PDB file of C-alpha atoms in Angstrom:
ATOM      1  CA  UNK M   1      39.369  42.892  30.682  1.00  0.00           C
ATOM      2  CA  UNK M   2      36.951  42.007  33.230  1.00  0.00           C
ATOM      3  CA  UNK M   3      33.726  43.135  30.960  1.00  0.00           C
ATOM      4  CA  UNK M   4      34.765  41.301  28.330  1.00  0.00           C
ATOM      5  CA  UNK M   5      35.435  37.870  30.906  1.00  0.00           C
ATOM      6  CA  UNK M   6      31.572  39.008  32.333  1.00  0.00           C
ATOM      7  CA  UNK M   7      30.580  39.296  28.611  1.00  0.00           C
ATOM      8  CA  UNK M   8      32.252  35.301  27.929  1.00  0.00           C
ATOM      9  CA  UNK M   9      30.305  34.293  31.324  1.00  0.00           C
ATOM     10  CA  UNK M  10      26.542  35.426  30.393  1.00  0.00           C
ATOM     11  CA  UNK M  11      27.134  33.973  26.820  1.00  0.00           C
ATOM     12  CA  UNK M  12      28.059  30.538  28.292  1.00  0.00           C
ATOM     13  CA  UNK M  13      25.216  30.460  30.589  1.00  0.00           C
ATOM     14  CA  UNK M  14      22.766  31.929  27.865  1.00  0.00           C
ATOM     15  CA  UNK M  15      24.309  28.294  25.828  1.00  0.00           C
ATOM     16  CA  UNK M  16      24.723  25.733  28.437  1.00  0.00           C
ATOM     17  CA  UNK M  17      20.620  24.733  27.800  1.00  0.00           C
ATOM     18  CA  UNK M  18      21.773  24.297  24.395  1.00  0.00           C
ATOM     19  CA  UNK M  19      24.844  22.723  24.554  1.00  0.00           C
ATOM     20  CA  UNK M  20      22.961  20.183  27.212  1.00  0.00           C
ATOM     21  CA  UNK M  21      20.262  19.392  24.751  1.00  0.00           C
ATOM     22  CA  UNK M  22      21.604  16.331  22.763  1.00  0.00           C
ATOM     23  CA  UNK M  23      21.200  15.525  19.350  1.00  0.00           C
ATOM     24  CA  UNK M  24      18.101  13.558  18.514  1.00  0.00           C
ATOM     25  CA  UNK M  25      16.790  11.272  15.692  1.00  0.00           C
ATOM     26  CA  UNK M  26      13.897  10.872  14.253  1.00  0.00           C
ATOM     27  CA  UNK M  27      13.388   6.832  12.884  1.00  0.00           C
ATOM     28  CA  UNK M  28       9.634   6.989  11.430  1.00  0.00           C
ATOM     29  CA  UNK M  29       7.187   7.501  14.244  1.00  0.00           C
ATOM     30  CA  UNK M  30       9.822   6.947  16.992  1.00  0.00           C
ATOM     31  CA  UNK M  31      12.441   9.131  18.152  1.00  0.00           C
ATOM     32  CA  UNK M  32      16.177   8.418  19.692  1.00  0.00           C
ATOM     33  CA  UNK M  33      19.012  10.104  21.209  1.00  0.00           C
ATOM     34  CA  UNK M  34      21.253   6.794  20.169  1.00  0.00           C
ATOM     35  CA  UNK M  35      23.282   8.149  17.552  1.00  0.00           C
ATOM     36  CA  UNK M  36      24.204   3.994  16.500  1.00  0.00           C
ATOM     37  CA  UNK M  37      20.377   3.323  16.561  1.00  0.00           C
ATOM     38  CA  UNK M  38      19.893   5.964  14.159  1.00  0.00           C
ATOM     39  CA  UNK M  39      22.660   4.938  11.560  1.00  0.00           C
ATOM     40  CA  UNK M  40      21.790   1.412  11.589  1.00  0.00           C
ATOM     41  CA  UNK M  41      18.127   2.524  11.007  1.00  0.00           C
ATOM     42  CA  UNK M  42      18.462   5.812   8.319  1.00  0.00           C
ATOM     43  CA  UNK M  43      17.227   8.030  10.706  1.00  0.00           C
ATOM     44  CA  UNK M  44      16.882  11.734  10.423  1.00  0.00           C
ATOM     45  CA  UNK M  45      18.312  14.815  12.534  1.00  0.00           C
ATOM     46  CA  UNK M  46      15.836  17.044  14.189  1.00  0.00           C
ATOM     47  CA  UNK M  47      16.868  20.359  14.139  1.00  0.00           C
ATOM     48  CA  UNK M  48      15.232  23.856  15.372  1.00  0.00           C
ATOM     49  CA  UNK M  49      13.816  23.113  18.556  1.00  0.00           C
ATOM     50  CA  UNK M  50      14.119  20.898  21.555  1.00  0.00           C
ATOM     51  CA  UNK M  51      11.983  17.514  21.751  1.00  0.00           C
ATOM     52  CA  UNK M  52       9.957  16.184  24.302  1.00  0.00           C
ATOM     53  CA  UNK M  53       9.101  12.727  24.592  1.00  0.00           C
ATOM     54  CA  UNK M  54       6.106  11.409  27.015  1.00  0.00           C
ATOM     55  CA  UNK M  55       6.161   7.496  27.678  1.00  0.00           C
ATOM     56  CA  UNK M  56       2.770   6.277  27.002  1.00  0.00           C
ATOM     57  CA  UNK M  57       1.218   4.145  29.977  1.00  0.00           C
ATOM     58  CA  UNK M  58       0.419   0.608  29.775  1.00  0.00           C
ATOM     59  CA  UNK M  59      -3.186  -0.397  30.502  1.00  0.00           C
ATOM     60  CA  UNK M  60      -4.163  -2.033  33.791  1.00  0.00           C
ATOM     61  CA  UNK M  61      -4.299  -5.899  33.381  1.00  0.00           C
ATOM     62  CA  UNK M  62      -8.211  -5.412  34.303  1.00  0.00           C
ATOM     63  CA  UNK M  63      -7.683  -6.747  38.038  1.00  0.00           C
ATOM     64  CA  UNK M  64      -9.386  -3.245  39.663  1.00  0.00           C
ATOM     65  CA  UNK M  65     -11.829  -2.752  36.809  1.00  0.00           C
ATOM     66  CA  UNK M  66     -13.345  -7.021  37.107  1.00  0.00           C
ATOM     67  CA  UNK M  67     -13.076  -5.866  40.941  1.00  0.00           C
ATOM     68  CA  UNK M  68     -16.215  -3.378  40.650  1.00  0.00           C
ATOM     69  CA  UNK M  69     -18.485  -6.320  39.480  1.00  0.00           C
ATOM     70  CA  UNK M  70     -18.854  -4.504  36.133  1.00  0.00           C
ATOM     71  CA  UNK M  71     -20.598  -1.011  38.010  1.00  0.00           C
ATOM     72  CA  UNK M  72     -18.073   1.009  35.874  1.00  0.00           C
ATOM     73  CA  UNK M  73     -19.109  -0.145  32.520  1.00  0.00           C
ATOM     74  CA  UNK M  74     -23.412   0.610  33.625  1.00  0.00           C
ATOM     75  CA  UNK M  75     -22.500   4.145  35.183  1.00  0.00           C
ATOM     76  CA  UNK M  76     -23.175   7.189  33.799  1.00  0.00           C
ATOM     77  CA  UNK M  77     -20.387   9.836  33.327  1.00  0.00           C
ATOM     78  CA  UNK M  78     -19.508  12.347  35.658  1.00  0.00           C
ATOM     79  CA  UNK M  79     -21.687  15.143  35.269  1.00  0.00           C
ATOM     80  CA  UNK M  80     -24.617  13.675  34.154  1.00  0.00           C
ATOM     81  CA  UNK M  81     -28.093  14.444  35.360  1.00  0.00           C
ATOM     82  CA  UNK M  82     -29.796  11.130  37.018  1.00  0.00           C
ATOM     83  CA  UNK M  83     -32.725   9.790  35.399  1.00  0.00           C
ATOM     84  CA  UNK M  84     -35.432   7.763  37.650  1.00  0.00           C
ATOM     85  CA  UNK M  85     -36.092   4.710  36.409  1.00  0.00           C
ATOM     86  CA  UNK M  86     -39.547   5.297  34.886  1.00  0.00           C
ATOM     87  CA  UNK M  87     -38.304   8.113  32.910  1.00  0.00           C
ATOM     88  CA  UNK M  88     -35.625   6.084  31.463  1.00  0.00           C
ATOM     89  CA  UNK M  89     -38.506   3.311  30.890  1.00  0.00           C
ATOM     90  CA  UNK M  90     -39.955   5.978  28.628  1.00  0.00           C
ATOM     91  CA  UNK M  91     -36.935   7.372  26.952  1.00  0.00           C
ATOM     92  CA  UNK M  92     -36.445   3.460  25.967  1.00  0.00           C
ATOM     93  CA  UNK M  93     -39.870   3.063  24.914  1.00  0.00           C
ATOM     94  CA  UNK M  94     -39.380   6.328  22.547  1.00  0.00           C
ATOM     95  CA  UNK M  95     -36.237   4.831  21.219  1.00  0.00           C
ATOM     96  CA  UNK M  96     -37.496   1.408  20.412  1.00  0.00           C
ATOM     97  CA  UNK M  97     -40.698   3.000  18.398  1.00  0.00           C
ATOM     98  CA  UNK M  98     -38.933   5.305  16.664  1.00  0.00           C
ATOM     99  CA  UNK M  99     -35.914   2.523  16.159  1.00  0.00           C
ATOM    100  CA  UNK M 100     -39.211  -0.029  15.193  1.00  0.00           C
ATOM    101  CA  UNK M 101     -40.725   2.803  12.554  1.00  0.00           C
ATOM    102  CA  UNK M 102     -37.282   3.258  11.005  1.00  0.00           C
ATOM    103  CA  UNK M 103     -36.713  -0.348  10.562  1.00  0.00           C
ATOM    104  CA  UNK M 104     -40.644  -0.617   8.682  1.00  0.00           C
ATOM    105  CA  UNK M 105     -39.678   1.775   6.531  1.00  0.00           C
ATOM    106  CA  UNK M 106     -35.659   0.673   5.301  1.00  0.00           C
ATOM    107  CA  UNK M 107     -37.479  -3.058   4.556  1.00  0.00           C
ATOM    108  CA  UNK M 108     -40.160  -1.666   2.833  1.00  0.00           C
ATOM    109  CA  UNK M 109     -37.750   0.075   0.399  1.00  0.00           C
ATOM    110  CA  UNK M 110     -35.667  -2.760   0.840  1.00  0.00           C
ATOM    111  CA  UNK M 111     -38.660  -4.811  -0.997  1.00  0.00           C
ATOM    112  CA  UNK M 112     -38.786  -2.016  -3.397  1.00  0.00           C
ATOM    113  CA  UNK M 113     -35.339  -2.420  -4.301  1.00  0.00           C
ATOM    114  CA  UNK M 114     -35.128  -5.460  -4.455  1.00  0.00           C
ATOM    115  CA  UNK M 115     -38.783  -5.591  -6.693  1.00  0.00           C
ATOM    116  CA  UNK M 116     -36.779  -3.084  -9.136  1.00  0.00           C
ATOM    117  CA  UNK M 117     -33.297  -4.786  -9.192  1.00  0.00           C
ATOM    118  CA  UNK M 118     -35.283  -8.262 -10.538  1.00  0.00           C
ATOM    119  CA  UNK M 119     -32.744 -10.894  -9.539  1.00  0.00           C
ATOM    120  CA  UNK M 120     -29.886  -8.347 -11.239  1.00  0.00           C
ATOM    121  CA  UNK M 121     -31.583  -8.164 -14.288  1.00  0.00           C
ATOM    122  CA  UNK M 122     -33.791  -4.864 -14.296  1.00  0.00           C
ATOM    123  CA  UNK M 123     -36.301  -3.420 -16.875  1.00  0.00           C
ATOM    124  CA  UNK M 124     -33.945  -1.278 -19.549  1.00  0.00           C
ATOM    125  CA  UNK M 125     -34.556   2.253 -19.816  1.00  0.00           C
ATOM    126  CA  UNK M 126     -34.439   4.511 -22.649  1.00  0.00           C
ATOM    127  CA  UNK M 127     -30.853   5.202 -24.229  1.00  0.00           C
ATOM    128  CA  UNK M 128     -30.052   2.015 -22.040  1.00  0.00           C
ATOM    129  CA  UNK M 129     -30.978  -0.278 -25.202  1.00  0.00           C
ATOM    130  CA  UNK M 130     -28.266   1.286 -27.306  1.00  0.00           C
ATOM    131  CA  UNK M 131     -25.380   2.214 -24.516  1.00  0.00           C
ATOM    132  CA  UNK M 132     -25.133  -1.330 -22.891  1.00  0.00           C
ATOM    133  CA  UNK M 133     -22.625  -0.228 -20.295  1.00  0.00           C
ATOM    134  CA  UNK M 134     -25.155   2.823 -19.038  1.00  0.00           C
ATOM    135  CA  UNK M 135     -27.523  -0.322 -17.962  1.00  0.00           C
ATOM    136  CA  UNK M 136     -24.372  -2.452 -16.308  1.00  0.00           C
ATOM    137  CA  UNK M 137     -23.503   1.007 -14.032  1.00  0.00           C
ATOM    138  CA  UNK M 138     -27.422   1.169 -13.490  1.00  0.00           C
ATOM    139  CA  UNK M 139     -27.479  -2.301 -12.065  1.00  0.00           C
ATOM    140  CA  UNK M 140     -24.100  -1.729 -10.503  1.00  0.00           C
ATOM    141  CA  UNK M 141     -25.519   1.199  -8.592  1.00  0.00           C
ATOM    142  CA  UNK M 142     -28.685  -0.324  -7.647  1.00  0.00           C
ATOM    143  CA  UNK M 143     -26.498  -3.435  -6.052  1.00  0.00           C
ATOM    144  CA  UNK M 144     -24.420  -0.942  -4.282  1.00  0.00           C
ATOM    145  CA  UNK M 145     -28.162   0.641  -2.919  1.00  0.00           C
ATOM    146  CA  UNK M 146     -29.174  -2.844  -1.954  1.00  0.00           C
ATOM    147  CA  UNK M 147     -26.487  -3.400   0.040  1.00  0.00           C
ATOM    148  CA  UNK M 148     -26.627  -0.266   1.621  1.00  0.00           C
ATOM    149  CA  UNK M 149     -30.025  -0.789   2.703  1.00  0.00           C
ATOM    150  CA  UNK M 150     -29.638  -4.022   3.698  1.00  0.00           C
ATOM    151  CA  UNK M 151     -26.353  -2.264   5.758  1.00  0.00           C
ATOM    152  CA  UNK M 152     -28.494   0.053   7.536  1.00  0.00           C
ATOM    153  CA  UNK M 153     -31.296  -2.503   8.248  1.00  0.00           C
ATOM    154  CA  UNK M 154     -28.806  -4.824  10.455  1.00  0.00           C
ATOM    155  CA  UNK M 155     -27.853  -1.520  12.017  1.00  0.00           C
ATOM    156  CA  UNK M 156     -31.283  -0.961  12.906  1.00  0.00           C
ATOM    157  CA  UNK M 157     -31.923  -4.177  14.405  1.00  0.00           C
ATOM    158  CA  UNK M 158     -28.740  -4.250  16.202  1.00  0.00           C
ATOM    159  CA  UNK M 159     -29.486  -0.306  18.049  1.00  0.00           C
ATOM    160  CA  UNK M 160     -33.093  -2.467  18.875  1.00  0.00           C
ATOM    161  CA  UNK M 161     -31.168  -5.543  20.600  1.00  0.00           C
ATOM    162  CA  UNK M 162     -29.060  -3.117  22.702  1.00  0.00           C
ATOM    163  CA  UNK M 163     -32.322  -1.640  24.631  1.00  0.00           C
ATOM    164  CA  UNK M 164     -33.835  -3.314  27.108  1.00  0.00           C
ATOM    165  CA  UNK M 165     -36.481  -5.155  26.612  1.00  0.00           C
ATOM    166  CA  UNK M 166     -40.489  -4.036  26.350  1.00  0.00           C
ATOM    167  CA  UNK M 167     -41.874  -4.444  29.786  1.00  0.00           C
TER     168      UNK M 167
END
């Protein structure tokens, strides 16, 4: 009798985690333990494990970060090496060529483009006389290019208004 009341005690214990988890509800990307909630919103059971559920945490009104005069937003991350001020000078100065040379060279084949695409209305090309909807996806595709281009090219010039300027 008294191993089989030690036997009932362990299995309790072993269950009281279990039987202290309650049920919980799963209502799109938001979870309950409101079993009312759930019915009135068609939520579903979760079974096979328990859940845990972090609150998120709201983001500071900005009163500490406006504090710091804007220094956060110009510092470099932790970690970081710490470049003198000439060598960053230089660094920029690479940038803005290299930024300069790639913009040359998307408006010259922006001119190109544009020379070939002829106000929508390019040259036809070989089978293009007979299959009239080979030369609409042609032009399509060449309009798609052009915008592209012209895409990357504001990139371009907005990477160039983010460095500092030429001293």
């Amino acid at each position: 009798m008294k191993i089989a009341s030690l036997f009932f005690l362990a299995a309790s214990l072993a269950a009281l985690p279990a039987l202290s988890q309650e049920r919980v509800w799963r209502c799109g990307n938001e979870y309950t333990n409101n079993a009312t909630v759930a019915q009135q919103k068609g939520c579903k059971v979760l079974e096979g494990g328990n859940v845990t559920v972090v609150q998120g945490t709201k983001p500071s009104g900005g009163g500490s970060a406006s504090s710091g005069s804007g220094s956060a937003a110009t510092r470099a991350p932790a970690g970081s090496p710490r470049v003198e001020g000439v060598d960053q000078r230089a660094r920029d100065g690479e940038a803005r060529s290299v930024l300069e040379a790639e913009l040359k060279k998307a408006e010259a084949r922006q001119a190109e483009l544009q020379k070939e695409y002829n106000n929508g209305e390019p040259e036809k090309q070989g089978s293009e006389g007979r299959n009239y909807q080979k030369y609409l996806d042609r032009v399509a595709e060449m309009k798609a290019e052009l915008a592209r281009n012209e895409s990357d090219i504001a990139g371009i010039r907005r990477e160039l208004g983010r460095l500092p300027a030429k001293q």
